[in-house]
Amino acid sequence: MKSIVFMGTPNFAVPILKSLVENVEYKVEYVVTQPDRPFGRKRKLKASPVKETAMELDIPVLQPEKISGSEEMNKILELQPNFIITAAFGQFLPVKLLNAAKIAAVNVHGSLLPKYRGGAPVQYSIMNGDAQTGVSIMYMVKKMDAGDVLDQAAIEIGPDDDTASMFDKLSLLGRDLLLKTLPKIENGSITPVPQDESKVVFSPNITREQEVLDFNQSARQIDCKVRALRPDPIAYTFMIGKRTKILKTKPLDISTDLKPGTVVNKTKHVLDIATGNSGVISIVELQPAGKPKQTITDYLNGVGKNIQIGDMVIDNGK
């Protein structure tokens, strides 16, 4: 059995961890994940999905605040595992740690590298309206997501996909691709491919400023952003003067001469708003400040009951 130290944090990494544990060829000696973090209104400490899974599987868990120079790192160095495998771990690994792997230190990354290096590859692939994304298995190096690519698999992004659904799909895709790739690394039958630096695209973590919707953009651009930021952190705008999270939208195949942010159509169950490029987008689900999540029907029966066709209801992203 080949020894493995697995490093990951979110749900994306869980199926990958489980597949390694279930495979008789491998033994996961340690699981390394981020420390428990405050969660919810009461700010109670919550374990990461990877930690919860590791505990269920009775695997020792290491949770360094910073892996470099930590006692946890020394345990891994002493172990000298055959593989170090990461999947959305959330920290840089020092070269000394990468070199501790007898066979290889590899990462399961949620994009088709060299496109979307960084912490938010799935969000950017949806936000930019890409037709597809995928998973890359790559050697880890000191530079972020810059290692040679060992294998890749692509998957389409559907018109209703959001970050949650794509993470689920990519997690299973990465699980299967990793299990196919590891034996090839062991027997030397795989040829690493250096990344083309001229084609590198970065995907840094989403900022607070990026959460704001700009209705001067096209309906499709707005919808892509809404889906990219769902389920977290959620895109928002200011609707009738109130900060309002926009949870679900639908771009319409119609045009209008009305200014972006203006109500084009309103019924008991429909609120269509003008966007840039003469487009129109329908608001399907939203959450006004201080209110629960609502369908557009509930919203128009409550907070938005006085909205009329022709009203400028969006502050155009400001």
PDB file of C-alpha atoms in Angstrom:
ATOM      1  CA  MET A   1       0.000   0.000   0.000  1.00  0.00           C
ATOM      2  CA  LYS A   2       1.246   3.450  -0.928  1.00  0.00           C
ATOM      3  CA  SER A   3       1.131   5.955   1.937  1.00  0.00           C
ATOM      4  CA  ILE A   4      -0.671   9.258   1.387  1.00  0.00           C
ATOM      5  CA  VAL A   5      -0.982  12.544   3.214  1.00  0.00           C
ATOM      6  CA  PHE A   6      -4.174  14.175   1.984  1.00  0.00           C
ATOM      7  CA  MET A   7      -4.659  17.926   2.307  1.00  0.00           C
ATOM      8  CA  GLY A   8      -8.012  19.582   1.635  1.00  0.00           C
ATOM      9  CA  THR A   9     -10.764  21.641   3.221  1.00  0.00           C
ATOM     10  CA  PRO A  10     -14.145  22.111   1.447  1.00  0.00           C
ATOM     11  CA  ASN A  11     -16.763  19.701   0.128  1.00  0.00           C
ATOM     12  CA  PHE A  12     -14.933  19.602  -3.197  1.00  0.00           C
ATOM     13  CA  ALA A  13     -12.199  17.507  -1.566  1.00  0.00           C
ATOM     14  CA  VAL A  14     -14.460  15.007   0.212  1.00  0.00           C
ATOM     15  CA  PRO A  15     -15.184  12.541  -2.640  1.00  0.00           C
ATOM     16  CA  ILE A  16     -11.505  12.602  -3.554  1.00  0.00           C
ATOM     17  CA  LEU A  17     -10.501  11.706   0.010  1.00  0.00           C
ATOM     18  CA  LYS A  18     -13.116   8.955   0.238  1.00  0.00           C
ATOM     19  CA  SER A  19     -11.964   7.381  -3.019  1.00  0.00           C
ATOM     20  CA  LEU A  20      -8.382   7.162  -1.764  1.00  0.00           C
ATOM     21  CA  VAL A  21      -9.497   5.576   1.507  1.00  0.00           C
ATOM     22  CA  GLU A  22     -11.631   3.027  -0.335  1.00  0.00           C
ATOM     23  CA  ASN A  23      -8.819   2.067  -2.737  1.00  0.00           C
ATOM     24  CA  VAL A  24      -6.810  -0.937  -1.488  1.00  0.00           C
ATOM     25  CA  GLU A  25      -3.677   0.393  -3.184  1.00  0.00           C
ATOM     26  CA  TYR A  26      -3.413   3.360  -0.847  1.00  0.00           C
ATOM     27  CA  LYS A  27      -3.407   4.209   2.836  1.00  0.00           C
ATOM     28  CA  VAL A  28      -4.200   7.738   3.978  1.00  0.00           C
ATOM     29  CA  GLU A  29      -1.940   8.260   7.000  1.00  0.00           C
ATOM     30  CA  TYR A  30      -2.896  11.863   7.768  1.00  0.00           C
ATOM     31  CA  VAL A  31      -5.549  14.310   6.681  1.00  0.00           C
ATOM     32  CA  VAL A  32      -4.476  17.948   6.856  1.00  0.00           C
ATOM     33  CA  THR A  33      -7.149  20.642   6.797  1.00  0.00           C
ATOM     34  CA  GLN A  34      -7.766  24.192   7.934  1.00  0.00           C
ATOM     35  CA  PRO A  35      -8.441  24.882  11.630  1.00  0.00           C
ATOM     36  CA  ASP A  36     -12.055  24.989  12.814  1.00  0.00           C
ATOM     37  CA  ARG A  37     -13.568  28.411  12.083  1.00  0.00           C
ATOM     38  CA  PRO A  38     -16.403  30.442  13.659  1.00  0.00           C
ATOM     39  CA  PHE A  39     -19.662  29.884  11.812  1.00  0.00           C
ATOM     40  CA  GLY A  40     -23.177  31.309  11.912  1.00  0.00           C
ATOM     41  CA  ARG A  41     -24.667  34.031  14.089  1.00  0.00           C
ATOM     42  CA  LYS A  42     -23.476  32.399  17.299  1.00  0.00           C
ATOM     43  CA  ARG A  43     -19.946  32.078  15.868  1.00  0.00           C
ATOM     44  CA  LYS A  44     -19.531  28.531  17.072  1.00  0.00           C
ATOM     45  CA  LEU A  45     -16.444  26.721  15.814  1.00  0.00           C
ATOM     46  CA  LYS A  46     -17.192  24.498  12.850  1.00  0.00           C
ATOM     47  CA  ALA A  47     -14.991  21.771  11.396  1.00  0.00           C
ATOM     48  CA  SER A  48     -14.297  21.672   7.688  1.00  0.00           C
ATOM     49  CA  PRO A  49     -16.107  19.045   5.588  1.00  0.00           C
ATOM     50  CA  VAL A  50     -12.786  17.249   5.106  1.00  0.00           C
ATOM     51  CA  LYS A  51     -12.178  17.070   8.864  1.00  0.00           C
ATOM     52  CA  GLU A  52     -15.680  15.726   9.467  1.00  0.00           C
ATOM     53  CA  THR A  53     -15.090  13.035   6.849  1.00  0.00           C
ATOM     54  CA  ALA A  54     -11.670  12.122   8.215  1.00  0.00           C
ATOM     55  CA  MET A  55     -13.074  11.722  11.704  1.00  0.00           C
ATOM     56  CA  GLU A  56     -15.834   9.462  10.378  1.00  0.00           C
ATOM     57  CA  LEU A  57     -13.167   7.372   8.666  1.00  0.00           C
ATOM     58  CA  ASP A  58     -10.945   7.339  11.789  1.00  0.00           C
ATOM     59  CA  ILE A  59      -8.001   9.029  10.084  1.00  0.00           C
ATOM     60  CA  PRO A  60      -5.673  11.268  12.156  1.00  0.00           C
ATOM     61  CA  VAL A  61      -6.326  14.948  11.444  1.00  0.00           C
ATOM     62  CA  LEU A  62      -3.755  17.749  11.464  1.00  0.00           C
ATOM     63  CA  GLN A  63      -4.935  21.375  11.522  1.00  0.00           C
ATOM     64  CA  PRO A  64      -2.053  23.829  11.416  1.00  0.00           C
ATOM     65  CA  GLU A  65      -2.910  27.516  11.283  1.00  0.00           C
ATOM     66  CA  LYS A  66       0.121  27.765   9.031  1.00  0.00           C
ATOM     67  CA  ILE A  67       1.724  24.601   7.696  1.00  0.00           C
ATOM     68  CA  SER A  68       5.202  26.036   7.144  1.00  0.00           C
ATOM     69  CA  GLY A  69       7.478  25.301  10.099  1.00  0.00           C
ATOM     70  CA  SER A  70       4.695  23.746  12.166  1.00  0.00           C
ATOM     71  CA  GLU A  71       4.744  20.611  14.320  1.00  0.00           C
ATOM     72  CA  GLU A  72       2.244  19.136  11.893  1.00  0.00           C
ATOM     73  CA  MET A  73       4.670  19.656   9.048  1.00  0.00           C
ATOM     74  CA  ASN A  74       7.390  17.875  11.008  1.00  0.00           C
ATOM     75  CA  LYS A  75       5.102  14.850  11.397  1.00  0.00           C
ATOM     76  CA  ILE A  76       4.709  14.677   7.632  1.00  0.00           C
ATOM     77  CA  LEU A  77       8.447  15.066   7.105  1.00  0.00           C
ATOM     78  CA  GLU A  78       9.074  12.184   9.481  1.00  0.00           C
ATOM     79  CA  LEU A  79       6.518  10.036   7.711  1.00  0.00           C
ATOM     80  CA  GLN A  80       7.932  10.667   4.210  1.00  0.00           C
ATOM     81  CA  PRO A  81       4.752   9.504   2.477  1.00  0.00           C
ATOM     82  CA  ASN A  82       4.702   8.155  -1.042  1.00  0.00           C
ATOM     83  CA  PHE A  83       2.247  10.848  -2.108  1.00  0.00           C
ATOM     84  CA  ILE A  84       1.155  14.234  -0.852  1.00  0.00           C
ATOM     85  CA  ILE A  85      -2.181  15.041  -2.480  1.00  0.00           C
ATOM     86  CA  THR A  86      -3.961  18.362  -2.162  1.00  0.00           C
ATOM     87  CA  ALA A  87      -7.461  19.412  -3.227  1.00  0.00           C
ATOM     88  CA  ALA A  88      -8.481  22.960  -2.307  1.00  0.00           C
ATOM     89  CA  PHE A  89      -6.400  22.923   0.873  1.00  0.00           C
ATOM     90  CA  GLY A  90      -6.091  26.689   1.127  1.00  0.00           C
ATOM     91  CA  GLN A  91      -2.423  27.170   2.048  1.00  0.00           C
ATOM     92  CA  PHE A  92       0.883  27.289   0.198  1.00  0.00           C
ATOM     93  CA  LEU A  93       3.148  24.324   0.875  1.00  0.00           C
ATOM     94  CA  PRO A  94       6.866  24.917   1.421  1.00  0.00           C
ATOM     95  CA  VAL A  95       9.265  23.220  -0.981  1.00  0.00           C
ATOM     96  CA  LYS A  96      10.723  21.185   1.885  1.00  0.00           C
ATOM     97  CA  LEU A  97       7.322  19.629   2.434  1.00  0.00           C
ATOM     98  CA  LEU A  98       6.728  18.973  -1.259  1.00  0.00           C
ATOM     99  CA  ASN A  99      10.077  17.207  -1.448  1.00  0.00           C
ATOM    100  CA  ALA A 100       9.084  14.908   1.418  1.00  0.00           C
ATOM    101  CA  ALA A 101       6.871  12.891  -0.934  1.00  0.00           C
ATOM    102  CA  LYS A 102       8.812   9.836  -2.107  1.00  0.00           C
ATOM    103  CA  ILE A 103       6.890   9.559  -5.376  1.00  0.00           C
ATOM    104  CA  ALA A 104       5.137  12.882  -5.954  1.00  0.00           C
ATOM    105  CA  ALA A 105       3.251  15.835  -4.524  1.00  0.00           C
ATOM    106  CA  VAL A 106       0.226  16.473  -6.718  1.00  0.00           C
ATOM    107  CA  ASN A 107      -2.764  18.785  -6.706  1.00  0.00           C
ATOM    108  CA  VAL A 108      -6.314  18.331  -7.968  1.00  0.00           C
ATOM    109  CA  HIS A 109      -7.186  21.763  -9.365  1.00  0.00           C
ATOM    110  CA  GLY A 110     -10.647  22.834 -10.540  1.00  0.00           C
ATOM    111  CA  SER A 111      -9.789  24.342 -13.911  1.00  0.00           C
ATOM    112  CA  LEU A 112      -8.139  23.590 -17.237  1.00  0.00           C
ATOM    113  CA  LEU A 113      -4.718  25.031 -16.464  1.00  0.00           C
ATOM    114  CA  PRO A 114      -3.047  27.349 -17.317  1.00  0.00           C
ATOM    115  CA  LYS A 115      -6.447  29.049 -17.317  1.00  0.00           C
ATOM    116  CA  TYR A 116      -7.617  30.100 -13.856  1.00  0.00           C
ATOM    117  CA  ARG A 117      -4.723  29.693 -11.510  1.00  0.00           C
ATOM    118  CA  GLY A 118      -5.678  30.774  -8.013  1.00  0.00           C
ATOM    119  CA  GLY A 119      -8.341  30.393  -5.360  1.00  0.00           C
ATOM    120  CA  ALA A 120     -11.567  30.888  -7.337  1.00  0.00           C
ATOM    121  CA  PRO A 121     -11.272  29.030 -10.663  1.00  0.00           C
ATOM    122  CA  VAL A 122     -14.850  27.746 -10.690  1.00  0.00           C
ATOM    123  CA  GLN A 123     -16.335  31.150  -9.921  1.00  0.00           C
ATOM    124  CA  TYR A 124     -14.398  32.848 -12.708  1.00  0.00           C
ATOM    125  CA  SER A 125     -15.219  30.186 -15.296  1.00  0.00           C
ATOM    126  CA  ILE A 126     -18.946  30.774 -14.676  1.00  0.00           C
ATOM    127  CA  MET A 127     -18.664  34.548 -14.277  1.00  0.00           C
ATOM    128  CA  ASN A 128     -16.812  34.856 -17.579  1.00  0.00           C
ATOM    129  CA  GLY A 129     -19.452  32.820 -19.411  1.00  0.00           C
ATOM    130  CA  ASP A 130     -17.139  29.950 -20.356  1.00  0.00           C
ATOM    131  CA  ALA A 131     -18.742  27.034 -22.170  1.00  0.00           C
ATOM    132  CA  GLN A 132     -16.658  24.527 -20.252  1.00  0.00           C
ATOM    133  CA  THR A 133     -14.204  24.077 -17.418  1.00  0.00           C
ATOM    134  CA  GLY A 134     -12.516  21.017 -15.982  1.00  0.00           C
ATOM    135  CA  VAL A 135      -9.972  19.492 -13.664  1.00  0.00           C
ATOM    136  CA  SER A 136      -6.184  19.368 -13.860  1.00  0.00           C
ATOM    137  CA  ILE A 137      -3.896  16.953 -12.028  1.00  0.00           C
ATOM    138  CA  MET A 138      -0.573  18.706 -11.643  1.00  0.00           C
ATOM    139  CA  TYR A 139       2.748  18.482  -9.881  1.00  0.00           C
ATOM    140  CA  MET A 140       2.990  20.983  -7.057  1.00  0.00           C
ATOM    141  CA  VAL A 141       5.766  23.565  -7.139  1.00  0.00           C
ATOM    142  CA  LYS A 142       6.546  26.665  -5.103  1.00  0.00           C
ATOM    143  CA  LYS A 143       4.738  28.982  -7.546  1.00  0.00           C
ATOM    144  CA  MET A 144       0.923  28.983  -7.281  1.00  0.00           C
ATOM    145  CA  ASP A 145      -0.707  26.390  -9.576  1.00  0.00           C
ATOM    146  CA  ALA A 146       2.277  26.554 -11.913  1.00  0.00           C
ATOM    147  CA  GLY A 147       3.424  22.927 -11.892  1.00  0.00           C
ATOM    148  CA  ASP A 148       3.530  20.637 -14.905  1.00  0.00           C
ATOM    149  CA  VAL A 149       0.136  19.200 -15.823  1.00  0.00           C
ATOM    150  CA  LEU A 150      -0.171  15.414 -15.662  1.00  0.00           C
ATOM    151  CA  ASP A 151      -3.691  15.019 -16.986  1.00  0.00           C
ATOM    152  CA  GLN A 152      -6.888  16.971 -17.576  1.00  0.00           C
ATOM    153  CA  ALA A 153     -10.590  16.328 -18.062  1.00  0.00           C
ATOM    154  CA  ALA A 154     -13.170  18.824 -19.309  1.00  0.00           C
ATOM    155  CA  ILE A 155     -16.862  19.282 -18.525  1.00  0.00           C
ATOM    156  CA  GLU A 156     -19.544  21.607 -19.873  1.00  0.00           C
ATOM    157  CA  ILE A 157     -21.015  24.467 -17.860  1.00  0.00           C
ATOM    158  CA  GLY A 158     -24.792  24.414 -18.272  1.00  0.00           C
ATOM    159  CA  PRO A 159     -26.977  27.544 -18.380  1.00  0.00           C
ATOM    160  CA  ASP A 160     -28.335  26.771 -14.900  1.00  0.00           C
ATOM    161  CA  ASP A 161     -25.065  25.693 -13.291  1.00  0.00           C
ATOM    162  CA  ASP A 162     -23.761  27.679 -10.355  1.00  0.00           C
ATOM    163  CA  THR A 163     -20.609  27.347  -8.282  1.00  0.00           C
ATOM    164  CA  ALA A 164     -22.197  24.728  -6.023  1.00  0.00           C
ATOM    165  CA  SER A 165     -23.325  22.458  -8.861  1.00  0.00           C
ATOM    166  CA  MET A 166     -20.025  22.802 -10.715  1.00  0.00           C
ATOM    167  CA  PHE A 167     -18.010  22.016  -7.592  1.00  0.00           C
ATOM    168  CA  ASP A 168     -20.053  18.827  -7.189  1.00  0.00           C
ATOM    169  CA  LYS A 169     -19.423  17.824 -10.800  1.00  0.00           C
ATOM    170  CA  LEU A 170     -15.743  18.762 -10.736  1.00  0.00           C
ATOM    171  CA  SER A 171     -15.176  16.914  -7.469  1.00  0.00           C
ATOM    172  CA  LEU A 172     -16.330  13.637  -9.016  1.00  0.00           C
ATOM    173  CA  LEU A 173     -14.412  14.351 -12.204  1.00  0.00           C
ATOM    174  CA  GLY A 174     -11.265  15.053 -10.181  1.00  0.00           C
ATOM    175  CA  ARG A 175     -11.763  11.926  -8.082  1.00  0.00           C
ATOM    176  CA  ASP A 176     -11.886   9.683 -11.126  1.00  0.00           C
ATOM    177  CA  LEU A 177      -9.047  11.451 -12.921  1.00  0.00           C
ATOM    178  CA  LEU A 178      -6.758  11.254  -9.887  1.00  0.00           C
ATOM    179  CA  LEU A 179      -7.273   7.505  -9.495  1.00  0.00           C
ATOM    180  CA  LYS A 180      -6.368   7.047 -13.177  1.00  0.00           C
ATOM    181  CA  THR A 181      -3.319   9.294 -12.897  1.00  0.00           C
ATOM    182  CA  LEU A 182      -1.617   8.019  -9.731  1.00  0.00           C
ATOM    183  CA  PRO A 183      -0.614   4.575 -11.145  1.00  0.00           C
ATOM    184  CA  LYS A 184       0.820   6.274 -14.234  1.00  0.00           C
ATOM    185  CA  ILE A 185       2.938   8.518 -12.018  1.00  0.00           C
ATOM    186  CA  GLU A 186       4.196   5.463 -10.138  1.00  0.00           C
ATOM    187  CA  ASN A 187       5.207   3.509 -13.228  1.00  0.00           C
ATOM    188  CA  GLY A 188       6.494   6.498 -15.178  1.00  0.00           C
ATOM    189  CA  SER A 189       4.082   6.083 -18.069  1.00  0.00           C
ATOM    190  CA  ILE A 190       2.836   9.660 -17.981  1.00  0.00           C
ATOM    191  CA  THR A 191       4.542  12.669 -19.558  1.00  0.00           C
ATOM    192  CA  PRO A 192       4.202  15.927 -17.584  1.00  0.00           C
ATOM    193  CA  VAL A 193       3.307  18.922 -19.763  1.00  0.00           C
ATOM    194  CA  PRO A 194       4.725  22.338 -18.783  1.00  0.00           C
ATOM    195  CA  GLN A 195       2.137  25.102 -18.677  1.00  0.00           C
ATOM    196  CA  ASP A 196       2.258  27.747 -21.398  1.00  0.00           C
ATOM    197  CA  GLU A 197       2.988  30.900 -19.416  1.00  0.00           C
ATOM    198  CA  SER A 198       1.647  33.071 -22.253  1.00  0.00           C
ATOM    199  CA  LYS A 199      -1.821  31.570 -21.695  1.00  0.00           C
ATOM    200  CA  VAL A 200      -1.978  31.968 -17.912  1.00  0.00           C
ATOM    201  CA  VAL A 201      -5.197  33.468 -16.518  1.00  0.00           C
ATOM    202  CA  PHE A 202      -5.506  34.178 -12.793  1.00  0.00           C
ATOM    203  CA  SER A 203      -8.571  33.729 -10.599  1.00  0.00           C
ATOM    204  CA  PRO A 204      -7.917  35.474  -7.267  1.00  0.00           C
ATOM    205  CA  ASN A 205     -10.400  35.124  -4.435  1.00  0.00           C
ATOM    206  CA  ILE A 206     -13.637  37.056  -4.925  1.00  0.00           C
ATOM    207  CA  THR A 207     -13.540  40.526  -3.349  1.00  0.00           C
ATOM    208  CA  ARG A 208     -16.400  42.418  -1.705  1.00  0.00           C
ATOM    209  CA  GLU A 209     -16.399  44.857  -4.608  1.00  0.00           C
ATOM    210  CA  GLN A 210     -17.038  42.027  -7.048  1.00  0.00           C
ATOM    211  CA  GLU A 211     -20.220  41.025  -5.236  1.00  0.00           C
ATOM    212  CA  VAL A 212     -22.044  44.116  -6.538  1.00  0.00           C
ATOM    213  CA  LEU A 213     -24.128  43.690  -9.714  1.00  0.00           C
ATOM    214  CA  ASP A 214     -23.865  46.298 -12.442  1.00  0.00           C
ATOM    215  CA  PHE A 215     -27.069  46.493 -14.485  1.00  0.00           C
ATOM    216  CA  ASN A 216     -25.191  48.380 -17.195  1.00  0.00           C
ATOM    217  CA  GLN A 217     -23.791  44.974 -18.131  1.00  0.00           C
ATOM    218  CA  SER A 218     -25.706  42.626 -20.407  1.00  0.00           C
ATOM    219  CA  ALA A 219     -28.418  40.323 -19.055  1.00  0.00           C
ATOM    220  CA  ARG A 220     -26.174  37.312 -19.658  1.00  0.00           C
ATOM    221  CA  GLN A 221     -23.234  38.888 -17.839  1.00  0.00           C
ATOM    222  CA  ILE A 222     -25.444  39.648 -14.851  1.00  0.00           C
ATOM    223  CA  ASP A 223     -26.861  36.126 -14.811  1.00  0.00           C
ATOM    224  CA  CYS A 224     -23.373  34.614 -15.052  1.00  0.00           C
ATOM    225  CA  LYS A 225     -22.261  36.667 -12.060  1.00  0.00           C
ATOM    226  CA  VAL A 226     -25.326  35.701 -10.026  1.00  0.00           C
ATOM    227  CA  ARG A 227     -24.625  32.012 -10.672  1.00  0.00           C
ATOM    228  CA  ALA A 228     -20.882  32.401 -10.070  1.00  0.00           C
ATOM    229  CA  LEU A 229     -21.474  33.892  -6.613  1.00  0.00           C
ATOM    230  CA  ARG A 230     -24.131  31.355  -5.598  1.00  0.00           C
ATOM    231  CA  PRO A 231     -24.287  29.882  -2.962  1.00  0.00           C
ATOM    232  CA  ASP A 232     -21.638  32.149  -1.452  1.00  0.00           C
ATOM    233  CA  PRO A 233     -21.059  35.070  -1.079  1.00  0.00           C
ATOM    234  CA  ILE A 234     -24.178  35.971  -3.188  1.00  0.00           C
ATOM    235  CA  ALA A 235     -24.331  38.900  -5.593  1.00  0.00           C
ATOM    236  CA  TYR A 236     -26.316  41.961  -4.578  1.00  0.00           C
ATOM    237  CA  THR A 237     -27.642  45.274  -5.781  1.00  0.00           C
ATOM    238  CA  PHE A 238     -29.664  48.142  -4.324  1.00  0.00           C
ATOM    239  CA  MET A 239     -33.313  47.678  -5.268  1.00  0.00           C
ATOM    240  CA  ILE A 240     -35.753  50.467  -4.388  1.00  0.00           C
ATOM    241  CA  GLY A 241     -33.029  51.839  -2.141  1.00  0.00           C
ATOM    242  CA  LYS A 242     -32.468  48.666  -0.149  1.00  0.00           C
ATOM    243  CA  ARG A 243     -29.504  46.336  -0.348  1.00  0.00           C
ATOM    244  CA  THR A 244     -30.925  43.196  -1.918  1.00  0.00           C
ATOM    245  CA  LYS A 245     -29.209  39.886  -2.572  1.00  0.00           C
ATOM    246  CA  ILE A 246     -30.042  38.458  -5.980  1.00  0.00           C
ATOM    247  CA  LEU A 247     -30.171  34.669  -5.784  1.00  0.00           C
ATOM    248  CA  LYS A 248     -31.573  33.628  -9.134  1.00  0.00           C
ATOM    249  CA  THR A 249     -32.165  35.362 -12.461  1.00  0.00           C
ATOM    250  CA  LYS A 250     -33.118  34.514 -16.025  1.00  0.00           C
ATOM    251  CA  PRO A 251     -31.847  36.409 -19.074  1.00  0.00           C
ATOM    252  CA  LEU A 252     -34.685  37.029 -21.538  1.00  0.00           C
ATOM    253  CA  ASP A 253     -34.484  36.883 -25.305  1.00  0.00           C
ATOM    254  CA  ILE A 254     -36.064  40.290 -25.767  1.00  0.00           C
ATOM    255  CA  SER A 255     -34.788  43.853 -26.042  1.00  0.00           C
ATOM    256  CA  THR A 256     -35.824  47.231 -24.655  1.00  0.00           C
ATOM    257  CA  ASP A 257     -35.062  50.908 -25.117  1.00  0.00           C
ATOM    258  CA  LEU A 258     -35.469  51.587 -21.399  1.00  0.00           C
ATOM    259  CA  LYS A 259     -32.458  52.582 -19.326  1.00  0.00           C
ATOM    260  CA  PRO A 260     -30.672  49.842 -17.312  1.00  0.00           C
ATOM    261  CA  GLY A 261     -32.340  49.344 -13.944  1.00  0.00           C
ATOM    262  CA  THR A 262     -35.835  50.210 -15.197  1.00  0.00           C
ATOM    263  CA  VAL A 263     -38.809  47.875 -14.803  1.00  0.00           C
ATOM    264  CA  VAL A 264     -39.786  46.530 -18.237  1.00  0.00           C
ATOM    265  CA  ASN A 265     -42.552  44.185 -17.142  1.00  0.00           C
ATOM    266  CA  LYS A 266     -44.306  43.494 -13.861  1.00  0.00           C
ATOM    267  CA  THR A 267     -47.098  41.085 -12.946  1.00  0.00           C
ATOM    268  CA  LYS A 268     -47.992  39.257  -9.744  1.00  0.00           C
ATOM    269  CA  HIS A 269     -45.293  36.704 -10.501  1.00  0.00           C
ATOM    270  CA  VAL A 270     -42.826  38.502 -12.792  1.00  0.00           C
ATOM    271  CA  LEU A 271     -40.326  41.340 -12.463  1.00  0.00           C
ATOM    272  CA  ASP A 272     -38.291  42.031 -15.592  1.00  0.00           C
ATOM    273  CA  ILE A 273     -35.618  44.728 -15.514  1.00  0.00           C
ATOM    274  CA  ALA A 274     -33.693  46.469 -18.271  1.00  0.00           C
ATOM    275  CA  THR A 275     -29.940  45.834 -18.491  1.00  0.00           C
ATOM    276  CA  GLY A 276     -27.093  47.079 -20.635  1.00  0.00           C
ATOM    277  CA  ASN A 277     -26.937  46.270 -24.353  1.00  0.00           C
ATOM    278  CA  SER A 278     -30.717  46.781 -24.532  1.00  0.00           C
ATOM    279  CA  GLY A 279     -31.220  43.512 -22.664  1.00  0.00           C
ATOM    280  CA  VAL A 280     -33.791  42.358 -20.136  1.00  0.00           C
ATOM    281  CA  ILE A 281     -33.358  40.095 -17.118  1.00  0.00           C
ATOM    282  CA  SER A 282     -36.039  38.500 -14.976  1.00  0.00           C
ATOM    283  CA  ILE A 283     -35.511  38.409 -11.209  1.00  0.00           C
ATOM    284  CA  VAL A 284     -36.555  34.978  -9.934  1.00  0.00           C
ATOM    285  CA  GLU A 285     -35.362  34.782  -6.334  1.00  0.00           C
ATOM    286  CA  LEU A 286     -33.925  37.398  -4.013  1.00  0.00           C
ATOM    287  CA  GLN A 287     -33.368  38.418  -0.398  1.00  0.00           C
ATOM    288  CA  PRO A 288     -33.949  41.999   0.781  1.00  0.00           C
ATOM    289  CA  ALA A 289     -31.865  43.141   3.751  1.00  0.00           C
ATOM    290  CA  GLY A 290     -33.302  41.824   6.996  1.00  0.00           C
ATOM    291  CA  LYS A 291     -35.708  39.471   5.198  1.00  0.00           C
ATOM    292  CA  PRO A 292     -35.634  35.751   4.384  1.00  0.00           C
ATOM    293  CA  LYS A 293     -35.009  34.408   0.895  1.00  0.00           C
ATOM    294  CA  GLN A 294     -38.054  35.015  -1.282  1.00  0.00           C
ATOM    295  CA  THR A 295     -39.495  34.109  -4.645  1.00  0.00           C
ATOM    296  CA  ILE A 296     -40.256  37.094  -6.807  1.00  0.00           C
ATOM    297  CA  THR A 297     -43.976  36.455  -6.154  1.00  0.00           C
ATOM    298  CA  ASP A 298     -43.489  36.833  -2.398  1.00  0.00           C
ATOM    299  CA  TYR A 299     -41.337  39.912  -2.913  1.00  0.00           C
ATOM    300  CA  LEU A 300     -43.972  41.614  -5.086  1.00  0.00           C
ATOM    301  CA  ASN A 301     -46.573  40.860  -2.459  1.00  0.00           C
ATOM    302  CA  GLY A 302     -44.416  42.489   0.209  1.00  0.00           C
ATOM    303  CA  VAL A 303     -41.413  44.808  -0.070  1.00  0.00           C
ATOM    304  CA  GLY A 304     -41.898  45.370  -3.797  1.00  0.00           C
ATOM    305  CA  LYS A 305     -45.675  45.725  -3.881  1.00  0.00           C
ATOM    306  CA  ASN A 306     -45.577  49.336  -5.077  1.00  0.00           C
ATOM    307  CA  ILE A 307     -43.183  48.730  -7.967  1.00  0.00           C
ATOM    308  CA  GLN A 308     -44.609  49.770 -11.334  1.00  0.00           C
ATOM    309  CA  ILE A 309     -43.561  49.354 -14.972  1.00  0.00           C
ATOM    310  CA  GLY A 310     -41.222  52.212 -15.906  1.00  0.00           C
ATOM    311  CA  ASP A 311     -39.849  52.653 -12.382  1.00  0.00           C
ATOM    312  CA  MET A 312     -36.085  52.953 -12.005  1.00  0.00           C
ATOM    313  CA  VAL A 313     -35.649  50.369  -9.248  1.00  0.00           C
ATOM    314  CA  ILE A 314     -31.930  49.513  -9.500  1.00  0.00           C
ATOM    315  CA  ASP A 315     -29.168  51.915  -8.543  1.00  0.00           C
ATOM    316  CA  ASN A 316     -27.060  50.526 -11.410  1.00  0.00           C
ATOM    317  CA  GLY A 317     -24.581  48.709  -9.217  1.00  0.00           C
ATOM    318  CA  LYS A 318     -23.840  51.642  -6.966  1.00  0.00           C
TER     319      LYS A 318
END
